[in-house]
Amino acid sequence: MKILVTGGLGYIGSHVVVELQEQGYEVLIIDNLSNTSLNVLDKITAITTIPPVFEKVDVRDKESLATFFTKHTDIKGIIHFAASKAVGESVENPLLYYENNINALVYMLQNIQDQETSFIFSSSCTVYGQADELPVTENAPIQPAESPYGNTKQIGEEIIRDTCKVTPHLNAIALRYFNPIGAHKSAKIGELPLGIPQNLVPYITQTAIGLREQLSVYGNDYPTRDGTAVRDYIHVVDLAKAHVAALSRLIEKKGTENFEVFNVGTGTGSTVLEVITAFEKATGKPLNYKIVGRRAGDVVEAYAQTDKAHQVLGWKSTYSLKEALASSWKWEQAVRGK
Ligand code: WQD
């Protein structure tokens, strides 16, 4: 069964391709290589021994996307990762985000109107903003987005919801990711942020390996157990497996309705200082950090209520924070040849 993974050479996409291939799916990848490189294809092949079919396609290009879909009429499922995802960049360049994350989604859906298709959308816990109740459930109110990036995820879900209402043969699931971290155990694929990492864990590993001088901890005056902000850090392989579970639900058409939403997290919150301590324990590397002021746009606390994914998808996370951080460190060392 042929599954299209858009953005399949990216951090999460590449890990999902590996899991899909290991489950026997035939995988087709399109990617515009704007935030990754072609050698990820070789790395995936080195892990699974199955070279995925790849075509360089920019999902913002309506014509080339239509051409692609006329060539490939036997795609049974689509997992749509191709999007921009840097919160700060989205504030500076909103139109880049609305074009890449919204236009592209519309073009994608326009091409699959006529055939039975399963569609998985990368959504994000940012749609909740600062939830009033924690752990946050899928029914928590959607708060006004704090960034254009978060807004594109909220709008994306609504576009899919509205399309599914009038397209009975489109079965879709939105997966609301919490904080993906870690890397495949082979250390052949992982997160490779271009430039200065925005996210906590790549900044930690780059500090530990000597690429960065010191980690800045954004605020320790939050109303949390140690004053630093709380997030739900999930191993990217656990996250990838959630996509396989969601896909099989869609393909088997077990959904009670043709658009469903699931949180994908561990259900456990960790503070920034707890992540630092866990990293030091996992690697034996003391981390050089300092406390600075809060970062604009950060929520105090976010961690998932994961019962729905467990009961409905039969999925739950398996890796501990320490294991995930150890895999991030192993990946960082591999990338830097250390
Ligand atoms: C985590 C915590 C920071 C960097 C983002 C996106 C979200 C999703 C996951 C895509 C926060 C603190 C960070 C640093 C720090 N991405 N921090 N020093 O902001 O929770 O979520 O990534 O789907 O959409 O918003 O992740 O890793 O940036 O921050 O103290 O150098 O670490 O303040 O408390 P975030 P993050």
Coordinates of C-alpha atoms and ligand atoms in Angstrom, one line a residue:
M1 CA 0.0 0.0 0.0
K2 CA 1.5 3.3 -1.1
I3 CA 1.8 6.1 1.4
L4 CA 2.9 9.6 0.5
V5 CA 5.0 11.4 3.2
T6 CA 5.3 15.1 2.4
G7 CA 8.4 16.6 4.1
G8 CA 9.5 13.0 4.6
L9 CA 13.2 14.0 4.8
G10 CA 12.6 16.2 7.8
Y11 CA 13.2 15.4 11.5
I12 CA 9.8 13.8 12.3
G13 CA 9.0 12.8 8.7
S14 CA 12.2 10.7 8.3
H15 CA 11.4 8.8 11.6
V16 CA 7.9 8.1 10.4
V17 CA 9.2 6.9 7.0
V18 CA 11.4 4.4 8.9
E19 CA 8.5 3.1 11.0
L20 CA 6.2 2.9 7.9
Q21 CA 8.7 0.9 5.9
E22 CA 9.3 -1.4 8.9
Q23 CA 5.5 -2.1 8.9
G24 CA 5.6 -3.0 5.2
Y25 CA 4.2 0.1 3.7
E26 CA 5.5 1.3 0.3
V27 CA 6.6 4.9 1.0
L28 CA 6.8 7.8 -1.5
I29 CA 8.5 11.0 -0.2
I30 CA 8.2 14.5 -1.6
D31 CA 10.3 17.3 0.0
N32 CA 11.6 20.7 -1.3
L33 CA 14.8 20.2 0.6
S34 CA 14.5 23.7 2.1
N35 CA 15.2 22.5 5.6
T36 CA 17.0 19.2 5.1
S37 CA 19.3 17.4 2.7
L38 CA 19.1 14.5 0.3
N39 CA 21.5 12.4 2.3
V40 CA 18.7 11.7 4.7
L41 CA 17.3 9.4 2.0
D42 CA 20.5 7.3 2.2
K43 CA 20.3 7.3 6.0
I44 CA 16.7 6.0 5.9
T45 CA 17.8 3.3 3.4
A46 CA 20.8 2.4 5.6
I47 CA 18.3 1.8 8.5
T48 CA 15.6 -0.1 6.6
T49 CA 17.5 -1.4 3.5
I50 CA 14.5 -0.2 1.5
P51 CA 15.2 2.9 -0.6
P52 CA 12.1 5.1 -0.4
V53 CA 10.9 6.6 -3.7
F54 CA 11.7 10.4 -3.6
E55 CA 10.6 13.3 -5.8
K56 CA 11.7 16.9 -5.2
V57 CA 8.4 18.7 -5.1
D58 CA 7.5 22.0 -3.4
V59 CA 4.0 21.7 -2.0
R60 CA 3.5 25.5 -2.4
D61 CA 3.7 25.0 -6.2
K62 CA 0.1 24.2 -7.2
E63 CA 0.9 23.1 -10.7
S64 CA 3.8 20.8 -9.8
L65 CA 1.7 19.2 -7.0
A66 CA -1.2 18.6 -9.5
T67 CA 1.2 17.1 -12.0
F68 CA 2.6 14.8 -9.2
F69 CA -0.9 13.5 -8.3
T70 CA -1.8 12.8 -11.9
K71 CA 1.4 10.7 -12.1
H72 CA 0.7 8.9 -8.8
T73 CA -3.0 7.8 -8.7
D74 CA -2.5 4.9 -6.4
I75 CA -1.7 6.8 -3.2
K76 CA -3.8 5.4 -0.4
G77 CA -2.6 7.5 2.5
I78 CA -0.9 10.9 3.0
I79 CA 1.1 12.0 6.0
H80 CA 1.6 15.8 5.6
F81 CA 4.7 17.1 7.3
A82 CA 5.8 19.7 4.7
A83 CA 5.4 23.0 6.6
S84 CA 7.4 25.6 8.4
K85 CA 7.6 25.2 12.2
A86 CA 9.7 27.9 13.9
V87 CA 7.5 29.9 16.2
G88 CA 9.9 33.0 16.3
E89 CA 10.4 33.0 12.5
S90 CA 6.6 32.9 12.0
V91 CA 6.2 36.1 14.0
E92 CA 8.8 37.9 11.8
N93 CA 7.6 36.4 8.5
P94 CA 3.9 35.5 8.8
L95 CA 3.2 35.4 5.1
L96 CA 5.8 32.7 4.6
Y97 CA 3.9 30.6 7.2
Y98 CA 0.5 31.3 5.7
E99 CA 1.7 30.4 2.2
N100 CA 3.7 27.3 3.3
N101 CA 1.4 25.9 5.9
I102 CA -2.1 26.9 4.6
N103 CA -1.9 27.3 0.8
A104 CA 0.0 24.1 0.5
L105 CA -2.6 22.2 2.6
V106 CA -5.4 23.5 0.4
Y107 CA -3.6 22.4 -2.7
M108 CA -2.9 19.0 -1.2
L109 CA -6.6 18.5 -0.3
Q110 CA -7.8 19.7 -3.7
N111 CA -5.8 16.9 -5.3
I112 CA -7.3 14.1 -3.3
Q113 CA -11.0 15.1 -3.6
D114 CA -11.9 12.3 -5.9
Q115 CA -10.4 9.2 -4.3
E116 CA -10.7 7.3 -1.0
T117 CA -7.7 8.7 1.0
S118 CA -6.4 8.6 4.5
F119 CA -4.9 11.9 5.6
I120 CA -2.8 12.6 8.7
F121 CA -2.1 16.2 9.6
S122 CA 0.8 17.4 11.9
S123 CA -0.8 19.6 14.4
S124 CA 0.7 20.9 17.6
C125 CA -0.1 21.4 21.3
T126 CA 0.4 25.1 20.6
V127 CA -3.3 25.2 19.6
Y128 CA -4.1 25.0 23.3
G129 CA -2.0 28.0 24.3
Q130 CA -1.9 28.1 28.1
A131 CA -4.6 25.5 28.9
D132 CA -6.6 26.3 32.0
E133 CA -6.6 22.6 33.1
L134 CA -3.7 20.2 33.0
P135 CA -3.1 17.6 31.7
V136 CA -4.7 19.0 28.6
T137 CA -7.4 16.9 26.8
E138 CA -8.4 17.1 23.2
N139 CA -11.6 18.9 24.3
A140 CA -9.7 21.7 25.9
P141 CA -10.7 25.0 24.3
I142 CA -8.6 26.3 21.5
Q143 CA -7.0 29.5 22.7
P144 CA -6.2 32.5 20.4
A145 CA -2.9 31.6 18.7
E146 CA 0.2 33.2 20.2
S147 CA 2.0 33.1 16.9
P148 CA 1.3 32.8 13.1
Y149 CA 2.8 29.3 13.3
G150 CA 0.3 28.2 16.0
N151 CA -2.5 29.9 14.0
T152 CA -1.6 27.9 10.9
K153 CA -2.1 24.7 12.9
Q154 CA -5.5 25.9 14.2
I155 CA -6.6 27.0 10.7
G156 CA -5.2 23.8 9.2
E157 CA -7.4 21.6 11.5
E158 CA -10.5 23.7 10.6
I159 CA -9.7 23.4 6.8
I160 CA -9.5 19.6 7.2
R161 CA -12.6 19.4 9.4
D162 CA -14.7 21.5 6.9
T163 CA -13.4 19.5 3.9
C164 CA -14.1 16.1 5.6
K165 CA -17.7 17.3 6.3
V166 CA -18.3 17.4 2.5
T167 CA -15.9 14.7 1.4
P168 CA -17.1 11.4 3.0
H169 CA -14.3 9.4 1.3
L170 CA -11.6 11.6 3.0
N171 CA -10.7 10.1 6.4
A172 CA -8.4 12.4 8.4
I173 CA -6.7 12.5 11.7
A174 CA -4.9 15.5 13.3
L175 CA -2.1 14.6 15.7
R176 CA -1.3 17.3 18.2
Y177 CA 2.4 16.9 19.0
F178 CA 3.8 18.0 22.3
N179 CA 7.6 18.4 22.3
P180 CA 9.4 15.9 20.1
I181 CA 13.0 15.2 21.1
G182 CA 15.5 12.4 20.6
A183 CA 16.7 10.4 17.6
H184 CA 16.6 6.9 16.1
K185 CA 18.7 4.4 18.0
S186 CA 21.0 4.0 15.0
A187 CA 22.0 7.8 15.3
K188 CA 21.7 7.9 11.5
I189 CA 18.7 10.3 11.5
G190 CA 17.8 13.0 14.0
E191 CA 17.0 16.7 14.5
L192 CA 19.4 19.0 12.6
P193 CA 18.3 22.6 13.2
L194 CA 19.9 25.0 10.7
G195 CA 21.6 27.9 12.6
I196 CA 21.0 28.6 16.2
P197 CA 18.6 26.0 17.7
Q198 CA 15.3 27.5 18.9
N199 CA 14.3 24.4 20.8
L200 CA 15.7 23.4 24.2
V201 CA 17.1 19.9 23.6
P202 CA 19.2 20.6 20.4
Y203 CA 20.5 23.7 22.2
I204 CA 21.5 21.5 25.2
T205 CA 23.3 18.9 23.0
Q206 CA 25.1 21.6 21.0
T207 CA 26.2 23.2 24.3
A208 CA 27.4 19.8 25.7
I209 CA 29.4 19.1 22.5
G210 CA 31.0 22.6 22.6
L211 CA 29.2 24.2 19.6
R212 CA 27.4 26.6 21.9
E213 CA 29.0 28.4 24.9
Q214 CA 26.2 28.2 27.4
L215 CA 22.5 27.4 27.5
S216 CA 20.2 30.2 28.5
V217 CA 17.3 29.1 30.6
Y218 CA 14.4 31.3 29.8
G219 CA 13.0 32.3 33.2
N220 CA 12.9 30.6 36.6
D221 CA 10.1 32.7 38.1
Y222 CA 7.2 30.7 36.7
P223 CA 4.6 29.3 39.2
T224 CA 6.0 25.7 38.8
R225 CA 7.8 23.3 41.2
D226 CA 11.2 24.8 40.4
G227 CA 10.3 28.0 38.7
T228 CA 11.1 26.9 35.2
A229 CA 8.5 26.1 32.5
V230 CA 6.9 22.7 32.1
R231 CA 6.6 20.8 28.8
D232 CA 5.8 17.2 27.7
Y233 CA 8.9 15.9 25.9
I234 CA 8.2 12.8 23.7
H235 CA 10.7 10.6 22.0
V236 CA 10.4 11.1 18.2
V237 CA 10.3 7.3 17.7
D238 CA 7.2 7.1 20.0
L239 CA 5.8 10.0 18.0
A240 CA 6.5 8.2 14.7
K241 CA 4.7 5.0 16.0
A242 CA 1.7 7.1 16.8
H243 CA 1.5 8.0 13.1
V244 CA 1.5 4.3 12.1
A245 CA -1.3 3.6 14.7
A246 CA -3.3 6.5 13.3
L247 CA -2.8 5.4 9.7
S248 CA -4.0 1.9 10.4
R249 CA -7.2 3.3 12.1
L250 CA -7.8 5.4 9.0
I251 CA -7.2 2.7 6.4
E252 CA -9.3 0.2 8.3
K253 CA -11.9 3.0 8.5
K254 CA -12.5 2.4 12.2
G255 CA -13.1 6.0 12.8
T256 CA -16.5 7.0 14.3
E257 CA -16.3 10.1 12.2
N258 CA -14.1 11.0 9.3
F259 CA -12.1 13.7 11.2
E260 CA -10.5 12.9 14.6
V261 CA -7.9 14.7 16.8
F262 CA -5.4 13.1 19.2
N263 CA -2.8 14.4 21.6
V264 CA 0.5 12.8 21.2
G265 CA 2.6 13.2 24.3
T266 CA 3.9 11.2 27.2
G267 CA 1.4 12.6 29.7
T268 CA 4.3 13.7 32.0
G269 CA 5.5 17.2 32.4
S270 CA 9.1 18.1 32.9
T271 CA 10.6 21.5 33.9
V272 CA 13.6 22.9 32.0
L273 CA 15.8 22.3 35.0
E274 CA 14.6 18.7 35.2
V275 CA 15.5 18.2 31.6
I276 CA 19.0 19.6 32.2
T277 CA 19.4 17.3 35.3
A278 CA 18.2 14.3 33.3
F279 CA 20.6 15.1 30.4
E280 CA 23.5 15.3 32.9
K281 CA 22.5 12.0 34.4
A282 CA 22.0 10.3 31.0
T283 CA 25.3 11.5 29.5
G284 CA 27.6 12.2 32.5
K285 CA 28.1 15.6 30.9
P286 CA 27.7 18.6 33.2
L287 CA 25.9 21.4 31.4
N288 CA 26.9 25.0 31.4
Y289 CA 23.8 27.1 31.7
K290 CA 22.5 30.4 33.2
I291 CA 19.1 31.7 34.1
V292 CA 17.9 34.7 32.0
G293 CA 14.5 36.4 31.5
R294 CA 11.4 34.7 30.2
R295 CA 11.0 34.2 26.4
A296 CA 8.0 36.0 24.9
G297 CA 5.2 33.7 23.8
D298 CA 6.1 30.8 26.2
V299 CA 3.3 29.2 28.1
V300 CA 4.0 28.2 31.7
E301 CA 2.9 24.6 31.5
A302 CA 1.8 22.1 28.9
Y303 CA 1.5 18.4 29.1
A304 CA -0.8 15.9 27.5
Q305 CA -3.8 13.9 28.6
T306 CA -3.1 10.8 26.5
D307 CA -6.0 8.5 27.3
K308 CA -7.7 9.0 24.0
A309 CA -4.7 7.9 21.9
H310 CA -4.2 5.0 24.2
Q311 CA -7.8 3.8 24.2
V312 CA -8.7 4.6 20.6
L313 CA -5.3 4.1 18.8
G314 CA -3.9 1.5 21.1
W315 CA -0.8 3.7 21.3
K316 CA 1.2 5.0 24.2
S317 CA 4.7 6.4 24.6
T318 CA 7.4 3.9 25.8
Y319 CA 10.7 5.9 26.1
S320 CA 11.7 7.7 29.3
L321 CA 13.0 11.3 29.2
K322 CA 16.4 10.0 30.1
E323 CA 16.4 7.5 27.2
A324 CA 15.2 10.2 24.8
L325 CA 17.9 12.6 25.9
A326 CA 20.6 9.9 25.7
S327 CA 19.5 9.3 22.0
S328 CA 19.7 13.1 21.3
W329 CA 23.2 13.1 22.7
K330 CA 24.3 10.0 20.7
W331 CA 22.9 11.7 17.6
E332 CA 24.7 15.0 18.3
Q333 CA 28.0 13.1 18.7
A334 CA 27.4 11.2 15.5
V335 CA 26.6 14.4 13.5
R336 CA 29.8 16.1 14.8
G337 CA 31.9 13.0 14.2
K338 CA 32.7 12.8 17.9
Ligands
WQD1 C1 10.8 24.3 25.6 C2 11.1 25.0 26.9 C3 11.5 27.3 26.7 C4 15.3 27.0 24.4 C5 8.0 24.5 20.4 C6 7.0 24.9 19.4 C7 5.9 23.8 19.3 C8 6.6 22.5 19.0 C9 7.7 22.2 20.0 C10 6.5 22.2 16.6 C11 10.4 26.4 27.0 C12 12.8 26.6 27.2 C13 14.1 26.7 25.1 C14 16.4 27.6 25.2 C15 15.1 27.5 27.2 N1 7.2 22.6 17.7 N2 14.0 26.9 26.5 N3 16.2 27.8 26.5 O1 8.5 26.4 22.8 O2 7.6 24.4 24.1 O3 7.5 24.4 21.6 O4 8.6 23.3 20.0 O5 5.4 21.6 16.6 O6 5.0 24.2 18.3 O7 6.3 26.1 20.0 O8 9.7 24.2 22.7 O9 12.1 23.6 22.9 O10 11.5 26.0 22.2 O11 11.1 25.3 24.6 O12 15.0 27.7 28.4 O13 17.5 27.8 24.6 O14 12.5 25.2 27.0 O15 11.4 28.6 27.4 O16 10.1 26.6 28.4 P1 8.3 25.0 22.9 P2 11.2 24.8 23.0

